Amino acid sequence: MVVYASKGAPSEVNSTLSFCPYKGKTCCNTMKDTSLMKQFQAMNISDKGCASVVKSILCANCDPFSSDLFRDNSDQQSVPILCNSTSSANSTENFCSETWETCQNVSISGSLFAASLQGRAGAPSNKNASKLADLWQSKTDFCSAFGGASSNETVCFSGEPVALNDNDTTPDKPPSGICLEKIGNGSYLNMVPHPDGSNRAFFSTQPGIVFLAGIPDQDSGGVLDVDPSSPFVDMTDEIHFDTEFGMMGMAFHPKFAQNGRFFASFNCDKSKWPGCTGRCSCNSDVNCDPSKLTPDSGSQPCQYQTVIAEYTANSTSSDPSKAKNAKPTEVRRIFTMGLPFTSHHAGQILFGPDGYLYFMMGDGGGGADPYNFAQNKKSLLGKIMRLDVDNIPSASEISKMGLWGNYSIPKDNPFREDKELEPEIWAVGLRNPWRCSFDSSRPSYFMCADVGQDTFEEVDLISKGGNYGWRVYEGPELFHPESSPGGNTSVKSLNPIFPVMGYNHSEVDSSGKSASITGGYFYRSETDPCIAGRYVYADLYGNGVWAGIETPANSGNFVTNRTTFSCASDSPMKCSDSPGTSGLSLGYVFSFGEDNNKDIYLLTSNGVYRVVRPSRCNLTCSKENSTARRNPGTSSSPSSSSSSCYKHINGFHGSLVVLFVSLSLILLGLLN
């Protein structure tokens, strides 16, 4: 068992903040604390009672539970949910009423309560006024906009730091193992559930073929309903496929059932395809000269490009949700960038709960990131990007802003806080992020597995503007590169966010060399209640699966256990045996997948496996037969909600043929 502490969740401060009354775990650092103090002072509130109330509301930004205290992520929403229980005489449960009664006739310059909450009842009557009584028609209207009570998904602010009733600080006993069934022979890199909510999913291969498959019900004895001769779309003409190149990711627009829009992330070779044109990531902006790069594996710098392209299913069906195929013709090119080397280019794309497209990009390769791209704020290598693909600027605007394609920048991307940062960037300091996911129960938990260099594989809890240390750090330890033509970043200049889970190479291979992490999901299905709420991830080599859980709840600290896996005796397809043993062989674990029922899948070189009931493998799980089984996708109390920082501050807010499989020993440059 390994325990990890997260700095991506609320961080620990050494002493009480000077303005806001928080110590220990908090979502503010001293800089943010000072900023809040200046904002408060500028309000020039003469009434001491009202000043005290407003200060507490401002400081709610620092609360460890601030992601739950605020209704949304917009820059307009600066007021937490104020506790509003009119049936109680307790003032803390009527904090919204208390705020109104204390401040209704007090002048507040730049009032927090002046912004219009569009679409919500009781919008302000006079935006330019400074008194609550002038801004809002009544206490009822005011508390309709700002008030609320604690629920399964939220907590409310009572004027004091949030304290939840959570006395159970001992995590559940680790699972006795994970039971799998094999339901498909194909070997895929990506799996995306159909956005219409049905029991269908898209599976894509590394060469660039996408299949639409029907998923059998649990315990039905069925297999994937997929026709290899009739793919959903075949993009192989554009995609350059090799051991480290191909179709890296796919994403379907949240409104695909209405608009038919979907996206592919892939690699191309500009020496073979005229459409493969993009600016080199090694350029003058990042103090890199392509002519000085050593040719990698016989290729020239930026011969290979990473691409995101948009496609549509509308041309094959009037109802996109019923479309069984699509044309491999790009609607538009979203992004194109030349790669300096032939490895570490990640390439996953996914839509976040906020509707924006997240793009994971590795450091570009070259061994130990010699040009220090991951820490270079002007480089997009070694970064997670966040793009708006719904609002496309004009060609002149794109050129003026220096964008890499057809997208716009979400207004709350962290470049607003760090002017040195490229606007596309959401997080920095990644080596080769291989599979990220948002927790379906706690969308503010954005988890990414990042492949290590020499010793350590890590799982990071990604936050807005967060720096995950590479190449100053590998996991939690300092990293010392052998060469640095691109310069170094000093340790003192970083405030790194360390991994919340991970493992050393020695745990899966005695030589310490053969290890590469594959990120997974928080398990939110009812099928196996003994891994409910745990983040499941694996090693590429299929000889290690881990399940980590946050404990205590909302602490940012994780306990992780390596667990066994086995094949159900009634698996609809025969599982592959591990040579020389009686155990299950997964081959290489390329990716994980999740369907619309929140069941988890392992996409491997030996086929598609699904997590099933423990009893099908004779595993002990006392919760499986419990008549009071609770849906792990919901929360029985606010203590199950996320303890992460509000977006204004830290902003948490996959058939490859056998021939291709044999080429994947060094899949995508994941290995050293």
XYZ file of C-alpha atoms in Angstrom:
672
model
C 0.000 0.000 0.000
C 1.281 3.441 -0.919
C -0.081 6.753 0.352
C 0.210 9.886 -1.772
C -0.596 13.473 -0.956
C -1.963 15.810 -3.585
C -0.901 19.371 -4.112
C -3.454 19.635 -6.896
C -6.175 19.539 -4.285
C -6.080 22.133 -1.490
C -2.472 22.755 -0.524
C -0.924 23.017 2.899
C 0.252 26.401 4.121
C 2.736 26.705 6.936
C 0.777 29.311 8.829
C -2.527 31.150 8.836
C -3.056 33.391 5.828
C -2.667 37.050 6.747
C -6.105 38.174 5.492
C -8.332 35.113 5.217
C -8.698 32.967 8.369
C -7.496 29.680 6.855
C -4.608 27.508 7.924
C -3.541 23.992 6.966
C -5.492 22.927 3.853
C -6.527 25.904 1.749
C -7.142 26.864 -1.873
C -5.211 30.115 -1.517
C -1.544 30.903 -1.455
C -0.176 34.125 0.002
C -0.421 35.897 -3.364
C -4.113 35.100 -3.706
C -4.685 36.047 -0.085
C -3.130 39.447 -0.734
C -5.221 39.895 -3.878
C -8.411 39.222 -1.916
C -7.361 41.713 0.739
C -6.841 44.447 -1.872
C -10.224 43.655 -3.434
C -11.848 43.955 -0.024
C -10.125 47.231 0.777
C -11.262 48.714 -2.538
C -14.885 48.065 -1.527
C -14.529 50.727 1.143
C -17.218 49.312 3.467
C -17.821 51.608 6.424
C -20.153 49.324 8.413
C -18.112 46.842 10.482
C -20.813 44.184 10.552
C -21.269 44.227 6.802
C -17.497 44.365 6.287
C -17.121 41.197 8.339
C -19.790 39.401 6.302
C -18.326 40.466 2.958
C -14.811 39.504 4.046
C -15.985 36.001 4.944
C -17.698 35.662 1.537
C -14.549 36.792 -0.285
C -12.440 34.367 1.713
C -14.729 31.464 0.759
C -12.502 31.368 -2.343
C -9.823 29.918 -0.042
C -12.027 27.220 1.468
C -10.841 23.639 0.771
C -14.386 22.926 -0.463
C -14.620 25.978 -2.697
C -15.280 23.923 -5.872
C -18.542 22.840 -4.236
C -19.390 26.224 -2.759
C -19.663 27.941 -6.136
C -22.420 27.079 -8.616
C -20.379 27.431 -11.809
C -16.969 28.244 -13.229
C -17.580 31.584 -14.837
C -15.669 34.697 -13.991
C -19.037 36.296 -13.161
C -19.754 33.944 -10.276
C -17.782 35.331 -7.352
C -20.287 34.618 -4.569
C -20.544 31.143 -3.009
C -23.852 29.422 -2.330
C -25.031 31.165 0.818
C -26.798 28.904 3.299
C -30.495 29.660 3.133
C -32.835 27.637 5.343
C -35.844 29.743 6.247
C -37.280 26.975 8.434
C -34.443 27.219 10.924
C -33.692 29.822 13.528
C -29.985 29.000 13.382
C -28.249 32.036 11.883
C -25.560 29.934 10.202
C -28.324 28.132 8.292
C -29.772 31.501 7.328
C -26.526 33.154 6.287
C -28.085 34.495 3.089
C -30.739 36.278 5.138
C -28.085 37.490 7.555
C -26.064 38.914 4.652
C -29.099 40.777 3.344
C -30.154 42.146 6.671
C -26.632 43.243 7.601
C -25.637 44.821 4.296
C -28.853 45.852 2.550
C -28.371 49.559 3.193
C -24.563 49.668 3.204
C -22.641 51.101 0.272
C -20.188 48.583 -1.257
C -17.948 49.817 -4.063
C -17.537 47.188 -6.794
C -20.056 45.010 -5.025
C -19.764 41.229 -5.365
C -23.536 41.125 -5.656
C -23.918 43.457 -8.643
C -23.216 41.039 -11.515
C -26.324 39.829 -13.312
C -26.894 36.086 -13.054
C -28.419 35.541 -16.472
C -31.360 33.162 -16.665
C -31.812 33.140 -12.902
C -34.797 34.573 -11.080
C -34.360 37.863 -9.323
C -31.722 39.503 -11.481
C -30.474 42.853 -10.126
C -32.721 45.792 -10.751
C -29.880 48.332 -10.940
C -26.403 47.086 -11.812
C -24.744 50.428 -11.104
C -25.977 50.802 -7.538
C -23.767 50.035 -4.544
C -26.369 49.035 -1.931
C -28.046 45.618 -1.885
C -31.456 47.226 -1.425
C -30.923 49.159 -4.655
C -29.445 46.199 -6.525
C -32.107 43.687 -5.536
C -35.833 44.228 -5.078
C -36.122 42.080 -1.940
C -34.413 39.574 0.303
C -36.409 36.853 -1.478
C -34.961 37.849 -4.852
C -31.468 38.172 -3.404
C -31.525 34.734 -1.799
C -33.147 33.219 -4.877
C -29.992 34.190 -6.738
C -27.336 33.578 -4.122
C -28.896 31.248 -1.566
C -29.108 27.475 -1.357
C -28.916 24.542 1.018
C -26.473 21.661 1.261
C -27.297 18.753 -1.035
C -25.682 15.583 -2.329
C -23.709 17.608 -4.853
C -23.012 20.838 -3.023
C -22.369 22.434 0.300
C -23.387 25.932 1.291
C -21.427 28.707 2.939
C -22.444 29.718 6.443
C -19.903 32.487 6.983
C -17.295 30.148 8.431
C -14.871 27.566 6.962
C -16.778 24.487 5.810
C -16.675 21.593 8.272
C -18.207 18.333 7.147
C -19.261 15.393 9.246
C -16.859 12.707 8.075
C -15.591 10.632 10.961
C -14.709 7.606 8.835
C -11.081 8.235 7.940
C -10.287 4.569 7.327
C -10.518 3.469 3.704
C -12.435 0.353 2.769
C -10.437 -2.849 2.674
C -8.598 -3.149 -0.648
C -10.411 -5.292 -3.226
C -9.478 -8.978 -3.226
C -8.993 -8.695 -6.987
C -10.662 -7.538 -10.180
C -12.732 -9.925 -12.308
C -12.692 -9.496 -16.086
C -14.526 -10.987 -19.053
C -13.324 -10.878 -22.646
C -15.909 -9.513 -25.080
C -13.833 -8.632 -28.162
C -10.772 -9.712 -30.137
C -9.896 -6.346 -31.586
C -7.045 -4.284 -30.243
C -7.905 -0.616 -29.971
C -6.341 2.573 -28.673
C -9.509 4.522 -27.950
C -13.049 3.888 -26.756
C -15.694 6.610 -26.521
C -19.300 5.913 -25.457
C -21.928 7.085 -27.912
C -23.035 10.588 -26.853
C -26.709 9.589 -27.241
C -26.458 7.546 -24.024
C -27.135 4.199 -25.712
C -25.283 0.911 -25.203
C -22.989 1.684 -28.123
C -19.426 2.939 -28.278
C -16.834 3.979 -30.820
C -13.542 2.055 -30.934
C -10.563 3.310 -32.933
C -7.343 1.639 -34.032
C -3.871 3.065 -34.240
C -3.812 2.949 -38.095
C -6.945 5.123 -38.081
C -10.087 2.990 -38.454
C -13.109 3.738 -36.243
C -15.795 1.123 -35.519
C -19.235 1.643 -33.983
C -19.993 -1.330 -31.741
C -22.957 -2.492 -29.701
C -22.033 -3.365 -26.116
C -23.678 -6.438 -24.520
C -25.408 -6.148 -21.161
C -23.595 -7.347 -18.082
C -24.155 -11.095 -17.397
C -25.727 -11.572 -20.855
C -22.919 -13.733 -22.247
C -22.747 -11.445 -25.272
C -19.786 -9.991 -27.126
C -19.118 -6.711 -28.900
C -21.427 -6.327 -31.893
C -18.969 -4.972 -34.452
C -18.609 -5.628 -38.178
C -14.901 -5.462 -39.126
C -15.856 -5.082 -42.800
C -17.975 -1.999 -42.161
C -16.160 0.664 -40.145
C -17.767 3.895 -39.050
C -14.969 5.809 -40.778
C -11.579 4.928 -42.297
C -8.978 7.698 -42.039
C -5.925 5.657 -42.980
C -5.223 7.646 -46.160
C -4.276 10.715 -44.114
C -2.693 9.063 -41.095
C 0.937 8.061 -40.808
C 1.075 4.775 -38.899
C 4.202 3.352 -37.327
C 5.134 2.021 -33.928
C 5.004 5.500 -32.426
C 2.563 7.193 -34.791
C -1.064 6.834 -35.808
C -4.492 7.873 -34.611
C -3.908 8.924 -31.045
C -7.355 10.037 -29.973
C -10.961 10.738 -30.886
C -13.681 12.831 -29.321
C -17.362 13.234 -30.100
C -18.997 16.571 -29.497
C -21.293 16.558 -26.444
C -24.125 17.465 -28.840
C -23.112 14.913 -31.492
C -26.622 13.444 -31.510
C -27.803 16.827 -32.782
C -24.855 18.257 -34.744
C -22.916 15.147 -35.892
C -19.530 16.722 -35.089
C -16.591 14.530 -34.115
C -12.831 14.972 -33.948
C -9.712 12.883 -34.504
C -6.174 13.414 -33.246
C -3.528 11.789 -35.421
C -0.046 12.025 -36.920
C 0.837 12.681 -40.545
C 4.004 12.703 -42.665
C 4.492 15.888 -44.653
C 6.838 14.092 -47.083
C 3.908 11.873 -48.164
C 0.780 14.012 -47.771
C 0.406 17.621 -48.966
C -2.224 18.258 -46.295
C 0.351 17.674 -43.601
C 1.530 21.227 -43.101
C 2.051 23.052 -39.849
C 4.503 25.238 -38.021
C 7.364 23.438 -36.320
C 7.184 23.279 -32.530
C 10.924 23.979 -32.536
C 10.965 27.656 -33.469
C 12.361 31.032 -32.516
C 9.605 31.682 -29.964
C 10.953 28.837 -27.840
C 14.627 29.497 -28.574
C 14.919 26.405 -30.760
C 16.509 26.148 -34.199
C 15.223 23.158 -36.267
C 18.431 23.112 -38.291
C 20.350 22.253 -35.137
C 18.176 19.272 -34.207
C 19.726 15.879 -34.849
C 17.650 13.742 -37.273
C 15.665 11.196 -35.253
C 15.336 7.621 -36.615
C 16.146 8.878 -40.098
C 13.460 11.573 -40.077
C 13.928 15.303 -40.296
C 12.697 17.679 -37.577
C 8.982 18.334 -37.970
C 8.626 15.861 -40.841
C 5.877 14.373 -38.714
C 3.015 16.507 -37.481
C 0.334 16.183 -34.854
C -3.137 17.038 -36.117
C -6.638 17.556 -34.741
C -9.286 17.513 -37.477
C -13.057 17.861 -37.395
C -15.437 15.521 -39.262
C -19.198 15.136 -39.551
C -21.749 12.321 -39.628
C -24.424 14.629 -41.034
C -23.566 13.740 -44.635
C -24.583 10.099 -44.113
C -27.731 10.503 -42.011
C -30.257 13.213 -41.242
C -30.143 12.015 -37.636
C -26.491 11.825 -36.467
C -27.370 9.480 -33.616
C -28.527 6.920 -36.227
C -25.503 7.342 -38.498
C -23.633 4.075 -39.055
C -20.765 5.601 -40.995
C -19.149 8.915 -41.864
C -16.977 10.249 -44.658
C -13.237 10.681 -44.009
C -13.333 14.243 -45.306
C -12.203 16.984 -42.948
C -14.717 19.689 -42.193
C -11.927 21.843 -40.855
C -8.428 21.545 -39.506
C -8.472 22.427 -35.834
C -4.770 22.166 -35.036
C -1.481 21.242 -36.749
C 1.992 21.323 -35.217
C 5.335 19.851 -36.312
C 7.067 17.442 -33.941
C 10.789 17.838 -33.176
C 11.395 14.122 -32.554
C 9.561 10.817 -33.104
C 8.324 10.086 -29.586
C 6.458 11.530 -26.618
C 3.654 13.235 -28.488
C 0.717 11.761 -26.508
C -2.285 13.066 -28.500
C -5.417 12.213 -26.535
C -8.376 14.559 -26.947
C -11.556 14.672 -24.881
C -14.348 17.069 -24.103
C -14.474 18.213 -20.514
C -17.633 18.780 -18.476
C -17.267 22.451 -19.383
C -17.733 21.675 -23.109
C -14.179 22.592 -24.073
C -11.763 20.286 -25.910
C -8.737 19.164 -23.872
C -5.630 18.134 -25.817
C -2.776 16.207 -24.178
C 0.685 16.763 -25.643
C 3.997 15.157 -24.655
C 7.372 16.873 -24.426
C 8.309 15.954 -28.014
C 10.826 13.221 -27.175
C 14.540 13.326 -27.692
C 15.235 11.602 -24.366
C 14.880 13.558 -21.128
C 13.357 16.544 -22.932
C 16.762 18.031 -23.895
C 15.287 21.363 -24.951
C 13.261 21.660 -21.756
C 10.050 22.143 -23.761
C 7.816 20.952 -20.905
C 8.803 23.927 -18.753
C 8.951 26.468 -21.593
C 5.783 28.525 -21.280
C 5.967 29.562 -24.943
C 6.044 25.925 -26.108
C 2.945 23.727 -26.416
C 5.015 20.565 -25.860
C 4.693 18.880 -22.476
C 1.375 20.625 -21.915
C -2.345 20.058 -21.587
C -4.253 22.464 -23.807
C -7.856 23.625 -23.595
C -9.556 24.821 -26.778
C -12.952 26.231 -27.719
C -14.038 24.504 -30.961
C -17.539 25.968 -30.938
C -16.477 29.552 -31.581
C -14.145 29.731 -34.587
C -12.507 33.125 -35.231
C -11.983 34.549 -38.678
C -8.777 33.775 -40.565
C -7.446 37.263 -39.857
C -8.135 36.935 -36.142
C -6.440 33.522 -36.048
C -3.381 35.014 -37.726
C -3.340 38.027 -35.432
C -3.505 35.860 -32.334
C -0.868 33.438 -33.650
C -3.079 30.384 -33.172
C -2.183 26.946 -34.572
C -5.551 26.399 -36.267
C -9.302 26.943 -36.122
C -10.270 27.394 -32.494
C -10.628 30.139 -29.952
C -9.304 30.493 -26.421
C -11.677 29.964 -23.462
C -11.801 33.177 -21.506
C -10.715 31.563 -18.235
C -7.624 29.784 -19.539
C -4.736 30.601 -17.172
C -2.871 32.932 -19.536
C -5.059 35.616 -18.026
C -3.183 35.051 -14.792
C 0.232 34.364 -16.348
C 0.922 36.615 -19.311
C 4.057 34.617 -20.172
C 1.943 31.514 -20.819
C 0.672 30.613 -24.295
C -3.116 31.054 -24.295
C -3.914 27.447 -25.296
C -2.202 26.050 -22.198
C -4.175 24.643 -19.257
C -1.348 22.850 -17.403
C 2.423 22.494 -17.845
C 5.294 20.164 -16.941
C 4.111 16.816 -18.392
C 6.450 14.271 -20.014
C 3.996 12.118 -21.996
C 0.453 12.100 -20.581
C -1.038 8.736 -21.549
C -4.738 8.682 -20.885
C -6.638 11.258 -18.896
C -10.234 11.270 -17.661
C -12.719 13.366 -15.734
C -14.450 11.708 -12.795
C -18.119 11.374 -13.770
C -19.183 11.873 -10.140
C -16.798 14.705 -9.346
C -16.060 16.536 -12.613
C -13.520 18.761 -10.908
C -11.272 15.702 -10.545
C -9.299 15.608 -13.815
C -6.813 12.721 -13.663
C -3.870 12.191 -16.013
C -1.295 9.419 -16.031
C 2.126 10.715 -17.039
C 4.810 8.347 -18.305
C 8.106 8.446 -16.419
C 11.678 8.519 -17.635
C 13.917 6.279 -15.521
C 12.213 5.315 -12.309
C 8.690 6.573 -11.617
C 5.234 6.434 -13.253
C 2.719 8.947 -11.972
C -0.952 9.904 -11.804
C -1.642 13.617 -11.481
C -4.692 15.524 -10.368
C -4.759 18.262 -12.995
C -5.645 21.802 -12.079
C -5.802 25.067 -13.980
C -2.331 26.507 -14.453
C -0.751 23.655 -12.506
C 2.909 22.771 -13.035
C 3.619 19.025 -12.744
C 7.361 19.343 -12.511
C 8.887 17.571 -15.515
C 11.781 17.758 -16.227
C 12.884 19.342 -12.983
C 11.116 16.468 -11.260
C 10.320 12.892 -12.248
C 7.411 12.035 -10.010
C 8.254 13.301 -6.521
C 12.049 13.191 -7.010
C 14.440 15.668 -8.585
C 15.574 14.692 -12.079
C 19.098 15.294 -13.323
C 19.347 15.335 -17.155
C 22.593 14.280 -18.785
C 22.474 17.065 -21.356
C 20.593 20.323 -21.629
C 21.065 22.186 -24.917
C 17.788 23.949 -24.268
C 18.745 25.127 -20.785
C 17.406 24.310 -17.352
C 14.638 25.512 -15.068
C 15.660 26.175 -11.489
C 14.024 24.247 -8.687
C 13.375 27.428 -6.752
C 11.335 28.913 -9.591
C 8.755 26.102 -9.429
C 5.796 25.413 -7.226
C 5.306 21.847 -8.489
C 2.209 19.738 -7.972
C 3.346 16.251 -7.070
C 1.635 12.978 -8.084
C -1.348 11.675 -6.149
C -0.671 8.061 -7.219
C 1.949 6.070 -9.102
C 4.568 3.345 -8.857
C 8.282 2.744 -9.214
C 9.592 0.772 -12.194
C 11.069 -1.783 -9.802
C 7.531 -2.728 -8.730
C 6.742 -4.250 -12.147
C 10.175 -5.216 -13.441
C 13.264 -6.054 -11.427
C 15.513 -4.316 -13.963
C 13.705 -1.073 -13.251
C 13.459 -0.304 -16.952
C 10.273 -1.906 -18.283
C 7.386 0.197 -17.059
C 4.994 2.655 -18.675
C 1.750 3.815 -17.101
C -1.703 3.672 -18.704
C -4.244 5.949 -17.075
C -7.787 4.843 -16.310
C -10.953 5.991 -14.559
C -12.596 6.375 -11.200
C -14.870 3.330 -11.023
C -18.470 4.544 -10.837
C -20.427 1.426 -11.889
C -22.532 -0.710 -9.538
C -21.141 -3.927 -11.066
C -18.229 -4.291 -8.627
C -19.046 -2.385 -5.444
C -15.707 -3.320 -3.900
C -13.788 -1.049 -6.246
C -16.434 1.675 -6.282
C -14.878 5.117 -6.002
C -11.361 3.871 -6.701
C -9.210 5.139 -9.532
C -8.110 2.123 -11.607
C -4.957 2.293 -13.721
C -2.379 -0.144 -15.113
C 1.079 -0.682 -16.538
C 1.438 -0.997 -20.310
C 2.980 -4.452 -19.910
C -0.206 -5.810 -18.352
C 1.541 -7.125 -15.267
C 0.231 -4.560 -12.872
C -3.174 -3.047 -12.079
C -3.686 -0.549 -9.258
C -6.734 0.852 -7.507
C -6.353 4.093 -5.580
C -8.816 5.817 -3.294
C -8.855 9.228 -1.699
C -8.787 8.987 2.059
C -10.061 10.649 4.110
C -12.721 11.823 1.709
C -11.965 15.241 0.240
C -8.444 15.362 1.667
C -6.421 15.260 -1.541
C -4.544 12.262 -0.096
C -4.721 8.924 -1.899
C -4.031 5.350 -0.801
C -3.198 3.004 -3.670
C -2.996 -0.787 -3.755
C -1.716 -3.083 -6.470
C -4.372 -5.700 -7.132
C -4.685 -8.995 -8.977
C -6.936 -9.593 -11.965
C -8.461 -12.803 -13.294
C -10.813 -14.030 -16.002
C -14.416 -15.089 -15.315
C -14.931 -18.821 -15.839
C -18.012 -18.018 -17.922
C -16.332 -15.332 -20.024
C -18.098 -15.225 -23.429
C -14.712 -15.354 -25.153
C -11.727 -17.386 -24.008
C -9.181 -15.256 -22.238
C -5.512 -15.446 -23.110
C -3.351 -17.374 -20.679
C -0.088 -16.030 -19.412
C 2.799 -18.205 -20.732
C 4.111 -20.589 -18.092
C 1.327 -19.785 -15.618
C -2.359 -20.434 -15.092
C -3.077 -16.735 -14.946
C -4.646 -14.266 -17.347
C -2.463 -12.506 -19.903
C -3.646 -9.112 -21.019
C -0.696 -8.547 -23.326
C -0.189 -4.781 -23.507
C -2.736 -2.527 -21.814
C -3.028 0.279 -24.348
C -5.953 2.199 -22.845
C -8.996 2.058 -20.618
C -12.554 2.834 -21.674
C -15.830 3.690 -19.956
C -19.351 3.133 -21.312
C -22.556 4.999 -20.624
C -23.288 2.688 -17.667
C -19.903 3.642 -16.183
C -18.551 0.104 -16.618
C -14.796 0.056 -17.250
C -12.966 -1.672 -20.100
C -9.329 -2.566 -20.681
C -8.220 -2.128 -24.283
C -5.329 -4.525 -24.761
C -3.248 -6.225 -27.434
C -5.100 -9.475 -26.549
C -8.585 -8.018 -26.908
C -11.248 -6.012 -25.089
C -11.926 -6.895 -21.446
C -14.672 -5.611 -19.156
C -14.800 -5.458 -15.369
C -17.577 -7.773 -14.112
C -19.020 -9.018 -10.813
C -16.326 -10.343 -8.423
C -18.275 -13.561 -7.784
C -17.810 -14.596 -11.414
C -14.141 -15.096 -10.522
C -14.914 -16.485 -7.044
C -13.555 -13.297 -5.514
C -14.789 -12.229 -2.109
C -16.770 -9.003 -2.022
C -19.237 -8.708 0.837
C -20.852 -5.662 -0.750
C -21.833 -7.494 -3.940
C -24.864 -9.198 -2.398
C -25.839 -6.312 -0.135
C -29.487 -5.361 -0.516
C -28.600 -1.849 0.542
C -26.012 -1.314 -2.143
C -25.605 2.379 -2.753
C -25.075 3.739 -6.223
C -21.410 4.769 -6.200
C -22.146 7.386 -8.788
C -24.099 9.406 -6.230
C -23.283 10.805 -2.872
C -25.124 10.196 0.358
C -23.740 13.337 1.918
C -21.750 16.378 0.976
C -18.659 14.674 2.374
C -18.434 12.659 -0.846
C -18.173 15.768 -2.943
C -14.887 16.979 -4.259
C -12.480 18.857 -2.090
C -10.822 20.880 -4.785
C -10.212 24.497 -5.426
C -12.635 26.801 -7.178
C -11.793 27.464 -10.814
C -11.041 31.117 -10.210
C -8.001 29.948 -8.248
C -6.677 26.488 -9.117
C -9.506 25.459 -11.395
C -9.982 21.749 -11.279
C -13.099 22.625 -11.941
C -10.020 2.085 -28.643
C -9.048 -3.557 -34.459
C -5.357 -3.482 -34.638
C -4.272 -6.624 -36.553
C -1.710 -8.963 -35.022
C 1.010 -7.602 -37.289
C 0.440 -4.133 -35.942
C 0.331 -5.358 -32.368
C 3.779 -6.868 -32.721
C 5.051 -3.447 -33.688
C 3.716 -1.865 -30.523
C 6.435 -2.981 -28.138
C 7.479 0.610 -27.944
C 3.980 1.962 -28.389
C 3.788 5.655 -29.066
C 7.163 6.354 -27.557
C 5.915 5.501 -24.100
C 8.950 3.393 -23.351
C 12.354 4.714 -22.603
